[in-house]
Short mmCIF file of C-alpha atoms in Angstrom, two decimals:
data_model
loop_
_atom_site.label_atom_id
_atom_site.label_comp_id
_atom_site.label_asym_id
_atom_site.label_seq_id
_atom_site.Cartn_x
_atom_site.Cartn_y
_atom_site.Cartn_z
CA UNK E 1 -10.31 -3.11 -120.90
CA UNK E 2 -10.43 -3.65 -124.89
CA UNK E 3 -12.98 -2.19 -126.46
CA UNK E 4 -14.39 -4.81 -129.24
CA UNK E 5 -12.04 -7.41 -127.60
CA UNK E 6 -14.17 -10.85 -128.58
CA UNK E 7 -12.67 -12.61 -125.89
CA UNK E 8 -14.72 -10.99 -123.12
CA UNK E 9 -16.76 -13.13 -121.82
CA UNK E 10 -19.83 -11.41 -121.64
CA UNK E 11 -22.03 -9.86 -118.38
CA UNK E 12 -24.92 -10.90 -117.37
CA UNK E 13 -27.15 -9.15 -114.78
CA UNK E 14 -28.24 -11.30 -111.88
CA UNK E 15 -32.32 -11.73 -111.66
CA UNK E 16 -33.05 -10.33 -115.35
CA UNK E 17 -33.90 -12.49 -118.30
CA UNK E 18 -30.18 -13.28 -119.38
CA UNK E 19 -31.64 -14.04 -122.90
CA UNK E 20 -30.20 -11.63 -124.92
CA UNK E 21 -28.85 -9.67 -122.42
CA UNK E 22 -25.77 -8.32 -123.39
CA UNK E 23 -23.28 -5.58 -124.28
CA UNK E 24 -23.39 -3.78 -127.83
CA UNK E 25 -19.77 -4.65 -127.48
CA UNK E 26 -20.39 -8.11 -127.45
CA UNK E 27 -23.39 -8.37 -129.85
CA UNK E 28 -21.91 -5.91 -133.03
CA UNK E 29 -18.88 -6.83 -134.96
CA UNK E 30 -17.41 -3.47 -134.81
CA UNK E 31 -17.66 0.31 -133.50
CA UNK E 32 -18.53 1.57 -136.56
CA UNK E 33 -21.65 -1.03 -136.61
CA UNK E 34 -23.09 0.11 -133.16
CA UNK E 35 -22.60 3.91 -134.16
CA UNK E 36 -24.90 3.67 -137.01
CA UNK E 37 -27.31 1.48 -135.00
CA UNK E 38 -26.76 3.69 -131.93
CA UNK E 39 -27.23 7.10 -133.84
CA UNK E 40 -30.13 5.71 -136.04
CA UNK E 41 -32.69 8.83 -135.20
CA UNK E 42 -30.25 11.81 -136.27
CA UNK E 43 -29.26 9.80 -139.12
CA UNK E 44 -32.71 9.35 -140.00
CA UNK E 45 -33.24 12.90 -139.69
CA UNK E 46 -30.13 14.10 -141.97
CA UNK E 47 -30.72 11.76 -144.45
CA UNK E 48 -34.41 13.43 -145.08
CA UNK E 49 -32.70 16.84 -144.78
CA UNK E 50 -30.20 15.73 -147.46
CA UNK E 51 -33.26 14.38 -149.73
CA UNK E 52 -34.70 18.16 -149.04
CA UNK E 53 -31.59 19.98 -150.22
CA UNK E 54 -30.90 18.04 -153.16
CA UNK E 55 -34.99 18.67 -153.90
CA UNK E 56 -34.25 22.14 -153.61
CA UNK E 57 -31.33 22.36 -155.91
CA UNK E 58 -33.49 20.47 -158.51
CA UNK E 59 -36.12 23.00 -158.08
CA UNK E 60 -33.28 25.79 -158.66
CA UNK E 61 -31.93 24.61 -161.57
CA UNK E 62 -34.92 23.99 -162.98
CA UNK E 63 -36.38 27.50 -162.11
CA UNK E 64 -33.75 29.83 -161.86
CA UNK E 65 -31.79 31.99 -165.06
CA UNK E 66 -28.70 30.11 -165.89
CA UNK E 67 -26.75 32.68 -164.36
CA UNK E 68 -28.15 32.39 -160.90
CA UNK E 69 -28.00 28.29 -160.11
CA UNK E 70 -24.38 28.13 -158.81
CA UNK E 71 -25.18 31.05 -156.44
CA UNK E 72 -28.90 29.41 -154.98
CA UNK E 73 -26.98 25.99 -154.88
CA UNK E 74 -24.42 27.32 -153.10
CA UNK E 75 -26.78 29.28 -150.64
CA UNK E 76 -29.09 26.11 -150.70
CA UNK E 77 -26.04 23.68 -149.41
CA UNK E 78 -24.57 26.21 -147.09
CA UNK E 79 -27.52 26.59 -145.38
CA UNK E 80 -28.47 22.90 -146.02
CA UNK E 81 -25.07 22.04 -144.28
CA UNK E 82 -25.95 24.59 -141.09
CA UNK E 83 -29.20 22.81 -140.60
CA UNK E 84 -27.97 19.27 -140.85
CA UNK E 85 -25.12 20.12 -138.33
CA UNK E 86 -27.56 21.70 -135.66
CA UNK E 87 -29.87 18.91 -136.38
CA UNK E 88 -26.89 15.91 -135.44
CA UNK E 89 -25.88 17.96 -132.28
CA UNK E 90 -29.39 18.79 -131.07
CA UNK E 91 -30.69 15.33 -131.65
CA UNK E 92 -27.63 13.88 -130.06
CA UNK E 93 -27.43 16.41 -126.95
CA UNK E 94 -31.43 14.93 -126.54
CA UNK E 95 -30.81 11.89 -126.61
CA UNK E 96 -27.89 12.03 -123.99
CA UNK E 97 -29.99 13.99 -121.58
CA UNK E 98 -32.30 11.33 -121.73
CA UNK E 99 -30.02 9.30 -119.50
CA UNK E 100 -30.76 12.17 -116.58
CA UNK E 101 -33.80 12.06 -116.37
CA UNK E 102 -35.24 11.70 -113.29
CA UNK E 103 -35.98 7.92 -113.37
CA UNK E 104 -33.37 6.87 -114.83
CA UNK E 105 -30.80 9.43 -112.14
CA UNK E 106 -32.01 7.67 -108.96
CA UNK E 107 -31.62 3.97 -110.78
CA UNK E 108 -27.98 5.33 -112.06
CA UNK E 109 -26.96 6.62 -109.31
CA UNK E 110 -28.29 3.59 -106.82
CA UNK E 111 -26.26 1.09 -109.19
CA UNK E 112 -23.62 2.96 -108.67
CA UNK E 113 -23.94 3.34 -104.62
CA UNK E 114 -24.77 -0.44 -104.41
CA UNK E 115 -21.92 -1.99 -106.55
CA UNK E 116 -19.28 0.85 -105.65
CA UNK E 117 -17.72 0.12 -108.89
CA UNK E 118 -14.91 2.29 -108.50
CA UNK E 119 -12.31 1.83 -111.68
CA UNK E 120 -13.53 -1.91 -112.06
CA UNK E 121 -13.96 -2.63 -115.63
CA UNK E 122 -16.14 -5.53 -115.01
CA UNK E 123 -18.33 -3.46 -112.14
CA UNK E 124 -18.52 -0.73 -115.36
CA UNK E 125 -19.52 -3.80 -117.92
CA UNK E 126 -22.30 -4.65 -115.52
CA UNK E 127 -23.71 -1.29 -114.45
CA UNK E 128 -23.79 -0.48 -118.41
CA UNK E 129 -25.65 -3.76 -119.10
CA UNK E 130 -28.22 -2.50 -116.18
CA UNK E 131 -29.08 0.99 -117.62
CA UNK E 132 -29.20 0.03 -120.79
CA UNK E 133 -31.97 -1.82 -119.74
CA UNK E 134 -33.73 0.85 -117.74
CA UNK E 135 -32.46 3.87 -120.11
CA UNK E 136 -34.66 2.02 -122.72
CA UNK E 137 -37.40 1.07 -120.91
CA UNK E 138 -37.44 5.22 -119.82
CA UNK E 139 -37.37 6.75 -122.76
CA UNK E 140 -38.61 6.13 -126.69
CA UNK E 141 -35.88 7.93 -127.90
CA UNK E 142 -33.07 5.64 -126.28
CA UNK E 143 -32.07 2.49 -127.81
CA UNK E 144 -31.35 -0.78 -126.12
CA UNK E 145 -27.54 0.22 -126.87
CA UNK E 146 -26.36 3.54 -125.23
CA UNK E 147 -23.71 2.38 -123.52
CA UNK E 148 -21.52 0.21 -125.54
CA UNK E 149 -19.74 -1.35 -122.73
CA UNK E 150 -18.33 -0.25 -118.86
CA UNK E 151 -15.88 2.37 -120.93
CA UNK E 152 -18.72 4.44 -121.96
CA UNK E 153 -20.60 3.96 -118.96
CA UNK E 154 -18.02 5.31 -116.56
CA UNK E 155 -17.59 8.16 -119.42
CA UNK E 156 -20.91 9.71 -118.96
CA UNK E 157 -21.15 9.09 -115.16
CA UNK E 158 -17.31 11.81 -115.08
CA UNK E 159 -19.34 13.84 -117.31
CA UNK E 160 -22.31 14.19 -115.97
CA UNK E 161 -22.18 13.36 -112.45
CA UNK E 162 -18.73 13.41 -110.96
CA UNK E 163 -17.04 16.34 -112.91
CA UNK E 164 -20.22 18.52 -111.98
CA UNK E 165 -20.75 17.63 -108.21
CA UNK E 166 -16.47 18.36 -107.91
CA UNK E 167 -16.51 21.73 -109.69
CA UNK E 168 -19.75 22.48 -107.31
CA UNK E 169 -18.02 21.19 -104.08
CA UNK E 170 -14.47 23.28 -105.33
CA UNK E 171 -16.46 26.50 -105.38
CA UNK E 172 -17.54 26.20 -101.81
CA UNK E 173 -20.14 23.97 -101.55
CA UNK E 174 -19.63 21.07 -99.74
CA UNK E 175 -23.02 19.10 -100.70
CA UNK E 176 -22.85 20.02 -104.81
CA UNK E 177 -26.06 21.50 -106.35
CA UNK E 178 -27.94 22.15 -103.48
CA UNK E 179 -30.71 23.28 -105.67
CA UNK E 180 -30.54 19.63 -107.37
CA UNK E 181 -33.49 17.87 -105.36
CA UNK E 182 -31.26 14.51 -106.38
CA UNK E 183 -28.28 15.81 -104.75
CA UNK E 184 -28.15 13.40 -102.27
CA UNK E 185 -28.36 10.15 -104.51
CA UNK E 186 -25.66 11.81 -106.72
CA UNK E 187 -23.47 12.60 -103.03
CA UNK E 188 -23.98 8.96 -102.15
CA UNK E 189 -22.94 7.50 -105.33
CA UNK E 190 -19.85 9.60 -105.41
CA UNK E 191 -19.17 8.74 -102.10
CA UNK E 192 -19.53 4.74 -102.52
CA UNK E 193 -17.16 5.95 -105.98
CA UNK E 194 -14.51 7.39 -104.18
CA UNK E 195 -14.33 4.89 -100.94
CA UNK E 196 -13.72 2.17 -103.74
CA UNK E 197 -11.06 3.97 -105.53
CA UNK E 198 -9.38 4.77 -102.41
CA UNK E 199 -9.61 1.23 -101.09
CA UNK E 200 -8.09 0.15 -104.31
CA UNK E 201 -5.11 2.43 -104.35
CA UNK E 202 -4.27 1.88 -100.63
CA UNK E 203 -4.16 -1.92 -102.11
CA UNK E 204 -1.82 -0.62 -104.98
CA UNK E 205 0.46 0.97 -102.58
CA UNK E 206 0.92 -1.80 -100.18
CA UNK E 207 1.39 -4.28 -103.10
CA UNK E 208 -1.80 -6.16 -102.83
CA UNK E 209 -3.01 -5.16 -106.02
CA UNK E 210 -1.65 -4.23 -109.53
CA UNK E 211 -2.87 -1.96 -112.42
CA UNK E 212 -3.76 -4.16 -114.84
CA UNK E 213 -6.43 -4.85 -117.69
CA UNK E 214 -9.75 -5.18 -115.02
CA UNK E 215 -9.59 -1.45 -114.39
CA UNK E 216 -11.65 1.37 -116.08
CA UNK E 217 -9.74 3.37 -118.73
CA UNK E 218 -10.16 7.14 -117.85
#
């Protein structure tokens, strides 16, 4: 699947208003575009913490002996640059984790046990167009646009979901978290996953079906 390809027709999801219903791939003219958009809070957030520093060096020069500007500047941006990185990464680590929560795990994961998606790009495209929907409608610091098509989508579900529950089952347990009161959605999506991606490599091997571009890239 091409990311920003414009000739993919877009996905609709069956039962939902399809007015305006579609991927950020297929609504912004480029990546860049839906980053900004996307990332619109921590941008926000650094651009008042840049208006702060430069404040700050204003005040320095202004205040300080001659002699001692280029040192506060340079403490004032150093420190100026620590904040604004912590700020990016802790905003952005937020706003990701708002895709867990508990809502909007049981609606990810039953998408994912219903349509058995497995490395179907177009399965992917649809499940993303789903939970953008509900990741939104969970949570006021998600935009209509987290995932920006079936690509991402299947990203954070190997992150987040199937990388976890196969590290947990390789150390000995067989069920994942068992702590995880959500352990048995997660088991069951993983389960419908891994039965689809099975069925389509048996396919593969016996010739009925060919790598091409309507699978996932991983």
């Amino acid at each position: 699947m091409k990311e920003g390809d414009a000739e993919e027709p877009l996905v609709y999801a069956p039962g939902l208003n399809q007015e305006g219903m579609r991927l950020p791939r297929d609504i912004f003219s480029n990546k860049l575009q839906y980053l900004v958009t996307r990332h619109m809070t921590p941008l926000i957030a650094i651009g008042i913490e840049l208006a702060v520093c430069a404040f700050l060096i204003y005040l320095a020069h202004k205040c300080a002996y001659r002699n001692n500007r280029a040192g506060i500047t340079a403490i004032i941006v150093t420190i100026g640059s620590f904040v604004i990185l912590i700020t990016a990464i802790s905003i952005e680590v937020a706003i990701l984790n708002e895709g867990t929560i508990p809502t909007s795990k049981v609606q990810f994961m039953k998408e994912i046990a219903i349509s058995r998606p497995g490395i179907d790009a177009k399965e992917w495209d649809y499940i993303a167009l789903k939970m953008n929907s509900v990741f939104y409608n969970n949570s006021s610091w998600v935009t209509p646009y987290f995932f920006y098509n079936g690509n991402s989508c299947y990203s954070f579900f190997r992150a987040y979901y199937l990388k976890p529950y196969k590290k947990s089952t390789d150390a000995g347990n067989t069920n994942g978290d068992a702590g995880d009161e959500f352990q048995p959605f997660i088991h069951q999506a993983i389960k419908a996953y891994e039965e689809r991606v099975n069925e389509y490599w048996q396919s593969a091997l016996s010739g009925e079906a060919s790598v091409g571009n309507q699978t996932i890239g991983v």
